[in-house]
PDB file of C-alpha atoms in Angstrom:
ATOM      1  CA  UNK A   1     -13.454  21.462 -11.041  1.00  0.00           C
ATOM      2  CA  UNK A   2     -12.751  18.755  -9.095  1.00  0.00           C
ATOM      3  CA  UNK A   3     -13.562  14.408 -10.477  1.00  0.00           C
ATOM      4  CA  UNK A   4     -16.566  12.476  -9.058  1.00  0.00           C
ATOM      5  CA  UNK A   5     -15.392   9.422  -8.254  1.00  0.00           C
ATOM      6  CA  UNK A   6     -17.656   6.514  -7.385  1.00  0.00           C
ATOM      7  CA  UNK A   7     -16.153   4.182  -4.677  1.00  0.00           C
ATOM      8  CA  UNK A   8     -18.072   1.160  -6.780  1.00  0.00           C
ATOM      9  CA  UNK A   9     -18.117   0.489 -10.182  1.00  0.00           C
ATOM     10  CA  UNK A  10     -20.173  -2.229 -11.661  1.00  0.00           C
ATOM     11  CA  UNK A  11     -18.189  -4.742 -14.190  1.00  0.00           C
ATOM     12  CA  UNK A  12     -19.814  -3.390 -17.303  1.00  0.00           C
ATOM     13  CA  UNK A  13     -17.648  -0.330 -16.944  1.00  0.00           C
ATOM     14  CA  UNK A  14     -14.382  -1.791 -16.338  1.00  0.00           C
ATOM     15  CA  UNK A  15     -15.244  -4.535 -19.604  1.00  0.00           C
ATOM     16  CA  UNK A  16     -15.571  -1.020 -21.343  1.00  0.00           C
ATOM     17  CA  UNK A  17     -12.525   0.426 -19.769  1.00  0.00           C
ATOM     18  CA  UNK A  18     -10.270  -2.816 -20.636  1.00  0.00           C
ATOM     19  CA  UNK A  19     -11.861  -3.502 -24.340  1.00  0.00           C
ATOM     20  CA  UNK A  20     -10.969   0.687 -25.067  1.00  0.00           C
ATOM     21  CA  UNK A  21      -7.611  -0.204 -23.586  1.00  0.00           C
ATOM     22  CA  UNK A  22      -7.950   2.099 -21.011  1.00  0.00           C
ATOM     23  CA  UNK A  23      -5.691   0.477 -19.091  1.00  0.00           C
ATOM     24  CA  UNK A  24      -2.468   2.770 -18.262  1.00  0.00           C
ATOM     25  CA  UNK A  25      -1.064   5.824 -16.159  1.00  0.00           C
ATOM     26  CA  UNK A  26      -4.651   7.175 -15.763  1.00  0.00           C
ATOM     27  CA  UNK A  27      -6.444   4.075 -15.038  1.00  0.00           C
ATOM     28  CA  UNK A  28      -5.088   1.040 -12.804  1.00  0.00           C
ATOM     29  CA  UNK A  29      -6.761  -2.284 -11.791  1.00  0.00           C
ATOM     30  CA  UNK A  30      -5.087  -4.128  -8.955  1.00  0.00           C
ATOM     31  CA  UNK A  31      -6.079  -7.810  -7.581  1.00  0.00           C
ATOM     32  CA  UNK A  32      -5.634  -7.144  -3.667  1.00  0.00           C
ATOM     33  CA  UNK A  33      -6.735 -10.625  -3.022  1.00  0.00           C
ATOM     34  CA  UNK A  34      -5.422 -11.793   0.543  1.00  0.00           C
ATOM     35  CA  UNK A  35      -6.765 -14.994   2.253  1.00  0.00           C
ATOM     36  CA  UNK A  36      -6.337 -16.007   6.322  1.00  0.00           C
ATOM     37  CA  UNK A  37      -4.067 -18.851   6.284  1.00  0.00           C
ATOM     38  CA  UNK A  38      -6.469 -21.342   7.264  1.00  0.00           C
ATOM     39  CA  UNK A  39      -8.036 -21.255   3.887  1.00  0.00           C
ATOM     40  CA  UNK A  40      -4.224 -22.465   2.212  1.00  0.00           C
ATOM     41  CA  UNK A  41      -5.298 -20.536  -0.520  1.00  0.00           C
ATOM     42  CA  UNK A  42      -1.630 -18.314  -2.427  1.00  0.00           C
ATOM     43  CA  UNK A  43      -3.488 -15.253  -3.379  1.00  0.00           C
ATOM     44  CA  UNK A  44       0.120 -15.045  -5.970  1.00  0.00           C
ATOM     45  CA  UNK A  45      -0.271 -17.995  -7.367  1.00  0.00           C
ATOM     46  CA  UNK A  46      -3.539 -17.466  -8.548  1.00  0.00           C
ATOM     47  CA  UNK A  47      -3.470 -13.484  -9.659  1.00  0.00           C
ATOM     48  CA  UNK A  48      -0.275 -15.742 -11.896  1.00  0.00           C
ATOM     49  CA  UNK A  49      -2.695 -18.151 -13.212  1.00  0.00           C
ATOM     50  CA  UNK A  50      -5.560 -15.979 -14.282  1.00  0.00           C
ATOM     51  CA  UNK A  51      -6.482 -11.878 -13.540  1.00  0.00           C
ATOM     52  CA  UNK A  52      -8.916  -9.629 -14.888  1.00  0.00           C
ATOM     53  CA  UNK A  53      -6.364  -8.286 -18.367  1.00  0.00           C
ATOM     54  CA  UNK A  54      -4.167  -4.945 -17.554  1.00  0.00           C
ATOM     55  CA  UNK A  55      -4.580  -5.885 -13.506  1.00  0.00           C
ATOM     56  CA  UNK A  56      -1.199  -5.824 -11.349  1.00  0.00           C
ATOM     57  CA  UNK A  57      -1.013  -7.406  -7.636  1.00  0.00           C
ATOM     58  CA  UNK A  58      -1.235  -5.649  -4.917  1.00  0.00           C
ATOM     59  CA  UNK A  59       0.454  -7.438  -1.695  1.00  0.00           C
ATOM     60  CA  UNK A  60      -1.210  -6.141   1.993  1.00  0.00           C
ATOM     61  CA  UNK A  61       1.245  -7.861   2.926  1.00  0.00           C
ATOM     62  CA  UNK A  62       4.233  -6.195   1.374  1.00  0.00           C
ATOM     63  CA  UNK A  63       2.801  -2.885   1.361  1.00  0.00           C
ATOM     64  CA  UNK A  64       2.216  -2.424   5.844  1.00  0.00           C
ATOM     65  CA  UNK A  65       4.364  -1.969   8.792  1.00  0.00           C
ATOM     66  CA  UNK A  66       7.359  -4.847   9.111  1.00  0.00           C
ATOM     67  CA  UNK A  67       8.681  -3.665  12.049  1.00  0.00           C
ATOM     68  CA  UNK A  68       5.014  -4.060  13.375  1.00  0.00           C
ATOM     69  CA  UNK A  69       4.152  -7.424  15.503  1.00  0.00           C
ATOM     70  CA  UNK A  70       0.869  -7.254  13.951  1.00  0.00           C
ATOM     71  CA  UNK A  71      -0.459  -8.595  10.326  1.00  0.00           C
ATOM     72  CA  UNK A  72      -0.173  -5.545   7.966  1.00  0.00           C
ATOM     73  CA  UNK A  73       0.043  -2.516   9.569  1.00  0.00           C
ATOM     74  CA  UNK A  74      -0.445   0.841   7.760  1.00  0.00           C
ATOM     75  CA  UNK A  75       2.706   1.504   6.230  1.00  0.00           C
ATOM     76  CA  UNK A  76       4.460   4.594   6.352  1.00  0.00           C
ATOM     77  CA  UNK A  77       3.473   7.518   3.612  1.00  0.00           C
ATOM     78  CA  UNK A  78       6.992   6.617   1.760  1.00  0.00           C
ATOM     79  CA  UNK A  79       6.531   3.108   1.897  1.00  0.00           C
ATOM     80  CA  UNK A  80       3.635   3.647   0.648  1.00  0.00           C
ATOM     81  CA  UNK A  81       4.601   6.068  -1.468  1.00  0.00           C
ATOM     82  CA  UNK A  82       7.272   4.153  -3.201  1.00  0.00           C
ATOM     83  CA  UNK A  83       5.392   0.447  -3.881  1.00  0.00           C
ATOM     84  CA  UNK A  84       2.234   2.415  -5.326  1.00  0.00           C
ATOM     85  CA  UNK A  85       4.311   4.048  -7.522  1.00  0.00           C
ATOM     86  CA  UNK A  86       6.429   0.906  -8.642  1.00  0.00           C
ATOM     87  CA  UNK A  87       2.506  -0.488  -9.735  1.00  0.00           C
ATOM     88  CA  UNK A  88       2.605   2.441 -11.831  1.00  0.00           C
ATOM     89  CA  UNK A  89       0.058   4.733 -10.210  1.00  0.00           C
ATOM     90  CA  UNK A  90       0.674   8.167 -10.023  1.00  0.00           C
ATOM     91  CA  UNK A  91      -1.733  11.299  -7.567  1.00  0.00           C
ATOM     92  CA  UNK A  92      -3.840  11.261 -10.965  1.00  0.00           C
ATOM     93  CA  UNK A  93      -4.439   8.124 -11.915  1.00  0.00           C
ATOM     94  CA  UNK A  94      -8.227   6.606 -10.981  1.00  0.00           C
ATOM     95  CA  UNK A  95      -7.616   2.976  -9.620  1.00  0.00           C
ATOM     96  CA  UNK A  96      -9.798  -0.122  -9.754  1.00  0.00           C
ATOM     97  CA  UNK A  97      -9.104  -2.228  -7.051  1.00  0.00           C
ATOM     98  CA  UNK A  98     -11.045  -6.040  -6.757  1.00  0.00           C
ATOM     99  CA  UNK A  99     -10.183  -9.358  -4.842  1.00  0.00           C
ATOM    100  CA  UNK A 100     -11.030 -13.267  -5.793  1.00  0.00           C
ATOM    101  CA  UNK A 101     -12.777 -13.964  -3.156  1.00  0.00           C
ATOM    102  CA  UNK A 102     -15.731 -17.039  -2.511  1.00  0.00           C
ATOM    103  CA  UNK A 103     -17.436 -13.772  -1.439  1.00  0.00           C
ATOM    104  CA  UNK A 104     -17.210 -11.214  -3.643  1.00  0.00           C
ATOM    105  CA  UNK A 105     -15.444  -9.161  -1.854  1.00  0.00           C
ATOM    106  CA  UNK A 106     -12.475  -9.577   0.984  1.00  0.00           C
ATOM    107  CA  UNK A 107      -9.877  -7.217   0.888  1.00  0.00           C
ATOM    108  CA  UNK A 108     -10.765  -5.333  -1.744  1.00  0.00           C
ATOM    109  CA  UNK A 109     -12.356  -2.966   0.508  1.00  0.00           C
ATOM    110  CA  UNK A 110      -8.768  -2.509   2.813  1.00  0.00           C
ATOM    111  CA  UNK A 111      -7.174  -1.221   0.238  1.00  0.00           C
ATOM    112  CA  UNK A 112      -9.656   1.496  -1.238  1.00  0.00           C
ATOM    113  CA  UNK A 113      -9.066   2.369   2.211  1.00  0.00           C
ATOM    114  CA  UNK A 114      -5.484   2.567   2.186  1.00  0.00           C
ATOM    115  CA  UNK A 115      -5.754   4.583  -0.539  1.00  0.00           C
ATOM    116  CA  UNK A 116      -8.639   7.296   0.450  1.00  0.00           C
ATOM    117  CA  UNK A 117      -6.554   7.263   4.159  1.00  0.00           C
ATOM    118  CA  UNK A 118      -3.145   8.186   1.624  1.00  0.00           C
ATOM    119  CA  UNK A 119      -5.080  11.330   0.224  1.00  0.00           C
ATOM    120  CA  UNK A 120      -6.120   9.157  -2.752  1.00  0.00           C
ATOM    121  CA  UNK A 121      -9.924   9.270  -3.773  1.00  0.00           C
ATOM    122  CA  UNK A 122      -9.283   8.715  -6.850  1.00  0.00           C
ATOM    123  CA  UNK A 123     -10.289   4.572  -5.950  1.00  0.00           C
ATOM    124  CA  UNK A 124     -13.412   2.482  -6.770  1.00  0.00           C
ATOM    125  CA  UNK A 125     -13.784  -1.357  -5.829  1.00  0.00           C
ATOM    126  CA  UNK A 126     -15.062  -3.529  -8.325  1.00  0.00           C
ATOM    127  CA  UNK A 127     -18.229  -4.600  -7.293  1.00  0.00           C
ATOM    128  CA  UNK A 128     -18.554  -7.865  -6.965  1.00  0.00           C
ATOM    129  CA  UNK A 129     -15.167  -8.386  -7.504  1.00  0.00           C
ATOM    130  CA  UNK A 130     -13.429 -11.191  -9.621  1.00  0.00           C
ATOM    131  CA  UNK A 131     -16.504 -13.679  -8.317  1.00  0.00           C
ATOM    132  CA  UNK A 132     -19.073 -11.233 -10.224  1.00  0.00           C
ATOM    133  CA  UNK A 133     -16.394 -10.086 -13.476  1.00  0.00           C
ATOM    134  CA  UNK A 134     -16.267 -14.203 -13.858  1.00  0.00           C
ATOM    135  CA  UNK A 135     -20.256 -15.021 -13.391  1.00  0.00           C
ATOM    136  CA  UNK A 136     -20.750 -12.319 -15.986  1.00  0.00           C
ATOM    137  CA  UNK A 137     -18.888 -13.843 -18.744  1.00  0.00           C
ATOM    138  CA  UNK A 138     -15.908 -11.860 -18.819  1.00  0.00           C
ATOM    139  CA  UNK A 139     -12.623 -12.991 -19.729  1.00  0.00           C
ATOM    140  CA  UNK A 140      -9.741 -13.460 -17.218  1.00  0.00           C
ATOM    141  CA  UNK A 141      -6.170 -13.998 -18.656  1.00  0.00           C
ATOM    142  CA  UNK A 142      -2.701 -15.310 -17.204  1.00  0.00           C
ATOM    143  CA  UNK A 143      -1.022 -12.514 -19.438  1.00  0.00           C
ATOM    144  CA  UNK A 144       1.427  -9.807 -17.379  1.00  0.00           C
ATOM    145  CA  UNK A 145       3.040  -6.671 -17.586  1.00  0.00           C
ATOM    146  CA  UNK A 146       4.470  -4.444 -15.613  1.00  0.00           C
ATOM    147  CA  UNK A 147       3.657  -1.199 -15.709  1.00  0.00           C
ATOM    148  CA  UNK A 148       6.142   1.504 -15.806  1.00  0.00           C
ATOM    149  CA  UNK A 149       7.064   3.139 -12.141  1.00  0.00           C
ATOM    150  CA  UNK A 150       6.144   6.400 -11.634  1.00  0.00           C
ATOM    151  CA  UNK A 151       5.794   9.047  -8.651  1.00  0.00           C
ATOM    152  CA  UNK A 152       3.258   8.719  -6.208  1.00  0.00           C
ATOM    153  CA  UNK A 153       2.916  11.514  -3.436  1.00  0.00           C
ATOM    154  CA  UNK A 154       1.449   9.739  -0.017  1.00  0.00           C
ATOM    155  CA  UNK A 155      -0.399  12.248   2.859  1.00  0.00           C
ATOM    156  CA  UNK A 156      -1.525  10.214   5.725  1.00  0.00           C
ATOM    157  CA  UNK A 157      -5.248  11.353   7.314  1.00  0.00           C
ATOM    158  CA  UNK A 158      -4.278  10.533  10.960  1.00  0.00           C
ATOM    159  CA  UNK A 159      -7.480  10.967  12.428  1.00  0.00           C
ATOM    160  CA  UNK A 160      -8.884   7.677  10.330  1.00  0.00           C
ATOM    161  CA  UNK A 161      -6.514   5.530  12.523  1.00  0.00           C
ATOM    162  CA  UNK A 162      -7.134   5.136  15.519  1.00  0.00           C
ATOM    163  CA  UNK A 163      -4.195   2.789  17.786  1.00  0.00           C
ATOM    164  CA  UNK A 164      -5.150   0.959  20.920  1.00  0.00           C
ATOM    165  CA  UNK A 165      -4.479   4.018  23.343  1.00  0.00           C
ATOM    166  CA  UNK A 166      -7.595   5.592  21.401  1.00  0.00           C
ATOM    167  CA  UNK A 167      -9.831   2.546  22.052  1.00  0.00           C
ATOM    168  CA  UNK A 168      -8.946   2.223  25.506  1.00  0.00           C
ATOM    169  CA  UNK A 169      -9.088   5.954  26.201  1.00  0.00           C
ATOM    170  CA  UNK A 170     -12.953   5.728  24.013  1.00  0.00           C
ATOM    171  CA  UNK A 171     -14.305   3.291  26.931  1.00  0.00           C
ATOM    172  CA  UNK A 172     -15.132   6.208  29.359  1.00  0.00           C
ATOM    173  CA  UNK A 173     -15.021   8.763  26.635  1.00  0.00           C
ATOM    174  CA  UNK A 174     -17.343   7.422  24.606  1.00  0.00           C
ATOM    175  CA  UNK A 175     -16.604   9.623  21.644  1.00  0.00           C
ATOM    176  CA  UNK A 176     -17.135   7.380  19.202  1.00  0.00           C
ATOM    177  CA  UNK A 177     -18.867   4.227  18.282  1.00  0.00           C
ATOM    178  CA  UNK A 178     -16.775   0.711  17.280  1.00  0.00           C
ATOM    179  CA  UNK A 179     -18.193  -1.632  15.180  1.00  0.00           C
ATOM    180  CA  UNK A 180     -17.225  -4.930  14.740  1.00  0.00           C
ATOM    181  CA  UNK A 181     -16.922  -6.582  11.498  1.00  0.00           C
ATOM    182  CA  UNK A 182     -15.675 -10.420  12.172  1.00  0.00           C
ATOM    183  CA  UNK A 183     -18.363 -12.609  12.336  1.00  0.00           C
ATOM    184  CA  UNK A 184     -21.424 -13.639  14.916  1.00  0.00           C
ATOM    185  CA  UNK A 185     -19.485 -16.398  16.516  1.00  0.00           C
ATOM    186  CA  UNK A 186     -16.029 -14.481  16.559  1.00  0.00           C
ATOM    187  CA  UNK A 187     -17.382 -11.387  18.321  1.00  0.00           C
ATOM    188  CA  UNK A 188     -19.594 -13.421  20.637  1.00  0.00           C
ATOM    189  CA  UNK A 189     -16.321 -15.680  22.206  1.00  0.00           C
ATOM    190  CA  UNK A 190     -18.024 -18.906  20.401  1.00  0.00           C
ATOM    191  CA  UNK A 191     -15.707 -19.741  17.391  1.00  0.00           C
ATOM    192  CA  UNK A 192     -12.242 -19.432  17.446  1.00  0.00           C
ATOM    193  CA  UNK A 193      -9.754 -16.941  16.251  1.00  0.00           C
ATOM    194  CA  UNK A 194      -7.975 -17.911  12.626  1.00  0.00           C
ATOM    195  CA  UNK A 195      -5.244 -17.130  14.430  1.00  0.00           C
ATOM    196  CA  UNK A 196      -2.505 -18.296  17.120  1.00  0.00           C
ATOM    197  CA  UNK A 197      -2.972 -17.237  20.662  1.00  0.00           C
ATOM    198  CA  UNK A 198      -5.526 -15.198  20.130  1.00  0.00           C
ATOM    199  CA  UNK A 199      -8.877 -15.621  21.441  1.00  0.00           C
ATOM    200  CA  UNK A 200     -12.769 -15.270  20.470  1.00  0.00           C
ATOM    201  CA  UNK A 201     -14.646 -12.227  22.016  1.00  0.00           C
ATOM    202  CA  UNK A 202     -14.994  -8.252  21.931  1.00  0.00           C
ATOM    203  CA  UNK A 203     -13.791  -4.884  23.346  1.00  0.00           C
ATOM    204  CA  UNK A 204     -16.439  -3.775  25.190  1.00  0.00           C
ATOM    205  CA  UNK A 205     -19.322  -1.612  23.828  1.00  0.00           C
ATOM    206  CA  UNK A 206     -18.778  -2.846  20.027  1.00  0.00           C
ATOM    207  CA  UNK A 207     -21.236  -3.665  18.133  1.00  0.00           C
ATOM    208  CA  UNK A 208     -21.550  -6.924  15.870  1.00  0.00           C
ATOM    209  CA  UNK A 209     -21.770  -6.346  11.796  1.00  0.00           C
ATOM    210  CA  UNK A 210     -20.403  -8.983   9.406  1.00  0.00           C
ATOM    211  CA  UNK A 211     -18.530  -7.894   6.758  1.00  0.00           C
ATOM    212  CA  UNK A 212     -20.276 -10.432   5.081  1.00  0.00           C
ATOM    213  CA  UNK A 213     -23.863  -8.846   5.587  1.00  0.00           C
ATOM    214  CA  UNK A 214     -23.456  -5.768   3.264  1.00  0.00           C
ATOM    215  CA  UNK A 215     -22.743  -7.886   0.378  1.00  0.00           C
ATOM    216  CA  UNK A 216     -25.985  -9.694  -1.566  1.00  0.00           C
ATOM    217  CA  UNK A 217     -25.752 -13.868  -2.896  1.00  0.00           C
ATOM    218  CA  UNK A 218     -23.608 -12.072  -6.404  1.00  0.00           C
ATOM    219  CA  UNK A 219     -21.259 -10.792  -4.131  1.00  0.00           C
ATOM    220  CA  UNK A 220     -22.299  -6.666  -5.035  1.00  0.00           C
ATOM    221  CA  UNK A 221     -23.193  -4.637  -2.610  1.00  0.00           C
ATOM    222  CA  UNK A 222     -26.442  -3.674  -1.273  1.00  0.00           C
ATOM    223  CA  UNK A 223     -28.259  -0.899  -2.464  1.00  0.00           C
ATOM    224  CA  UNK A 224     -27.844   2.148  -0.153  1.00  0.00           C
ATOM    225  CA  UNK A 225     -30.957   1.732   1.525  1.00  0.00           C
ATOM    226  CA  UNK A 226     -30.638  -1.410   2.920  1.00  0.00           C
ATOM    227  CA  UNK A 227     -27.345  -0.504   4.247  1.00  0.00           C
ATOM    228  CA  UNK A 228     -28.974   1.787   6.317  1.00  0.00           C
ATOM    229  CA  UNK A 229     -31.404   0.479   7.588  1.00  0.00           C
ATOM    230  CA  UNK A 230     -28.905  -2.266   9.017  1.00  0.00           C
ATOM    231  CA  UNK A 231     -26.716   0.393  10.675  1.00  0.00           C
ATOM    232  CA  UNK A 232     -29.616   1.927  12.399  1.00  0.00           C
ATOM    233  CA  UNK A 233     -30.896  -1.848  13.008  1.00  0.00           C
ATOM    234  CA  UNK A 234     -28.177  -2.063  15.000  1.00  0.00           C
ATOM    235  CA  UNK A 235     -28.042   1.039  16.587  1.00  0.00           C
ATOM    236  CA  UNK A 236     -25.144   2.849  15.100  1.00  0.00           C
ATOM    237  CA  UNK A 237     -25.802   6.142  14.090  1.00  0.00           C
ATOM    238  CA  UNK A 238     -23.862   7.367  11.594  1.00  0.00           C
ATOM    239  CA  UNK A 239     -24.254  11.222  12.044  1.00  0.00           C
ATOM    240  CA  UNK A 240     -21.631  10.577  14.637  1.00  0.00           C
ATOM    241  CA  UNK A 241     -17.795   9.231  14.716  1.00  0.00           C
ATOM    242  CA  UNK A 242     -17.447   5.683  14.105  1.00  0.00           C
ATOM    243  CA  UNK A 243     -14.500   3.458  13.485  1.00  0.00           C
ATOM    244  CA  UNK A 244     -14.418  -0.209  13.150  1.00  0.00           C
ATOM    245  CA  UNK A 245     -12.182  -2.526  13.882  1.00  0.00           C
ATOM    246  CA  UNK A 246     -12.215  -6.788  12.915  1.00  0.00           C
ATOM    247  CA  UNK A 247      -9.478  -9.223  13.603  1.00  0.00           C
ATOM    248  CA  UNK A 248      -6.373  -7.015  11.326  1.00  0.00           C
ATOM    249  CA  UNK A 249      -7.750  -4.565  10.473  1.00  0.00           C
ATOM    250  CA  UNK A 250      -8.945  -5.688   6.337  1.00  0.00           C
ATOM    251  CA  UNK A 251     -12.496  -6.821   6.970  1.00  0.00           C
ATOM    252  CA  UNK A 252     -13.027  -3.804   9.301  1.00  0.00           C
ATOM    253  CA  UNK A 253     -12.562  -1.607   5.963  1.00  0.00           C
ATOM    254  CA  UNK A 254     -15.864  -3.056   4.861  1.00  0.00           C
ATOM    255  CA  UNK A 255     -17.608  -0.890   7.083  1.00  0.00           C
ATOM    256  CA  UNK A 256     -16.138   1.385   6.085  1.00  0.00           C
ATOM    257  CA  UNK A 257     -17.219   1.389   2.310  1.00  0.00           C
ATOM    258  CA  UNK A 258     -21.026   0.912   3.352  1.00  0.00           C
ATOM    259  CA  UNK A 259     -20.445   4.310   5.743  1.00  0.00           C
ATOM    260  CA  UNK A 260     -19.382   5.952   2.618  1.00  0.00           C
ATOM    261  CA  UNK A 261     -21.892   4.683   0.292  1.00  0.00           C
ATOM    262  CA  UNK A 262     -24.790   5.545   3.080  1.00  0.00           C
ATOM    263  CA  UNK A 263     -22.770   9.320   2.779  1.00  0.00           C
ATOM    264  CA  UNK A 264     -20.484   9.656   5.567  1.00  0.00           C
ATOM    265  CA  UNK A 265     -17.012   9.071   4.527  1.00  0.00           C
ATOM    266  CA  UNK A 266     -14.646   9.110   7.350  1.00  0.00           C
ATOM    267  CA  UNK A 267     -15.019   6.471   9.492  1.00  0.00           C
ATOM    268  CA  UNK A 268     -11.507   5.734  11.361  1.00  0.00           C
ATOM    269  CA  UNK A 269     -10.177   2.203  11.196  1.00  0.00           C
ATOM    270  CA  UNK A 270      -8.604   0.128  14.604  1.00  0.00           C
ATOM    271  CA  UNK A 271      -5.580  -0.686  12.590  1.00  0.00           C
ATOM    272  CA  UNK A 272      -4.525  -3.266  15.169  1.00  0.00           C
ATOM    273  CA  UNK A 273      -7.792  -4.834  15.934  1.00  0.00           C
ATOM    274  CA  UNK A 274      -8.818  -7.734  17.502  1.00  0.00           C
ATOM    275  CA  UNK A 275      -5.464  -8.790  17.245  1.00  0.00           C
ATOM    276  CA  UNK A 276      -3.596  -6.168  19.067  1.00  0.00           C
ATOM    277  CA  UNK A 277      -6.456  -5.901  22.074  1.00  0.00           C
ATOM    278  CA  UNK A 278      -6.696  -9.688  23.197  1.00  0.00           C
ATOM    279  CA  UNK A 279      -2.926  -9.305  23.101  1.00  0.00           C
ATOM    280  CA  UNK A 280      -2.478  -6.243  25.339  1.00  0.00           C
ATOM    281  CA  UNK A 281      -6.408  -5.692  26.786  1.00  0.00           C
ATOM    282  CA  UNK A 282      -6.780  -7.186  30.727  1.00  0.00           C
ATOM    283  CA  UNK A 283      -9.398  -9.810  31.304  1.00  0.00           C
ATOM    284  CA  UNK A 284     -12.022  -7.637  32.272  1.00  0.00           C
ATOM    285  CA  UNK A 285     -12.016  -5.473  28.690  1.00  0.00           C
ATOM    286  CA  UNK A 286     -12.314  -8.675  26.744  1.00  0.00           C
ATOM    287  CA  UNK A 287     -16.585  -9.207  26.463  1.00  0.00           C
ATOM    288  CA  UNK A 288     -17.141 -12.832  26.160  1.00  0.00           C
ATOM    289  CA  UNK A 289     -20.077 -15.601  26.328  1.00  0.00           C
ATOM    290  CA  UNK A 290     -16.832 -18.016  26.625  1.00  0.00           C
ATOM    291  CA  UNK A 291     -13.893 -19.097  28.406  1.00  0.00           C
ATOM    292  CA  UNK A 292     -11.024 -18.182  27.500  1.00  0.00           C
ATOM    293  CA  UNK A 293      -9.296 -14.985  28.968  1.00  0.00           C
ATOM    294  CA  UNK A 294     -11.907 -14.112  31.077  1.00  0.00           C
ATOM    295  CA  UNK A 295     -11.159 -17.643  33.070  1.00  0.00           C
TER     296      UNK A 295
END
């Protein structure tokens, strides 16, 4: 019988697992923190200073396609398997991912999606992340013990990954809906992008649903019924194919997670996202209320 793994786990669940000394080959915890350079936060150093007991650090800028000019694009199956295997994760390991963002969740859904896109469904996001973990009075530690490496087999679900060509062709075919998880200002083209030589705006026909709108003040995911209402209010039909995008493929995965919680798994991600689109698209395919590429 297949084991059903919840996409979200609460802090209390993980506290009990840590107290019971369950962290090991069958359960691994990953700090997946990643920040935009403008925030001037060093995720690795913060991990060394304090993390959830038993956690290892997952670096999305290391587990990526290093031949790409774009940030943290998906690695190959072999590269992903080697990376997570070195973290002590096998195909029967339940993986808990979290990050230390002030939002409560920022990059963790990306790593949750990475595991799933490489065929590993035994993965959950810690609801509320380190923010909520600490707010509830749970411990952090600077102690770290490297997990014993093991073997992991990865199998990419290619249909869950969209390319520039896929999204370009969809402008006419409209085979899938496209939701953008960046802030409304960046989507509209009136707030700057965080990366050099990239101007704000959006892909024609895409819908704005900022990633932080899926989160409550504690950093925890909003109730499923509220998430479903948000999709409906945005004009998104979850019974139809859906693709998520953002700046570089990280916060797009909040859309994937929210749709999954609403009973619609398998939402795809445009991995190159706005960073690639703005660089490659013709001016007429960059929608913006500002000047920029349209000027």
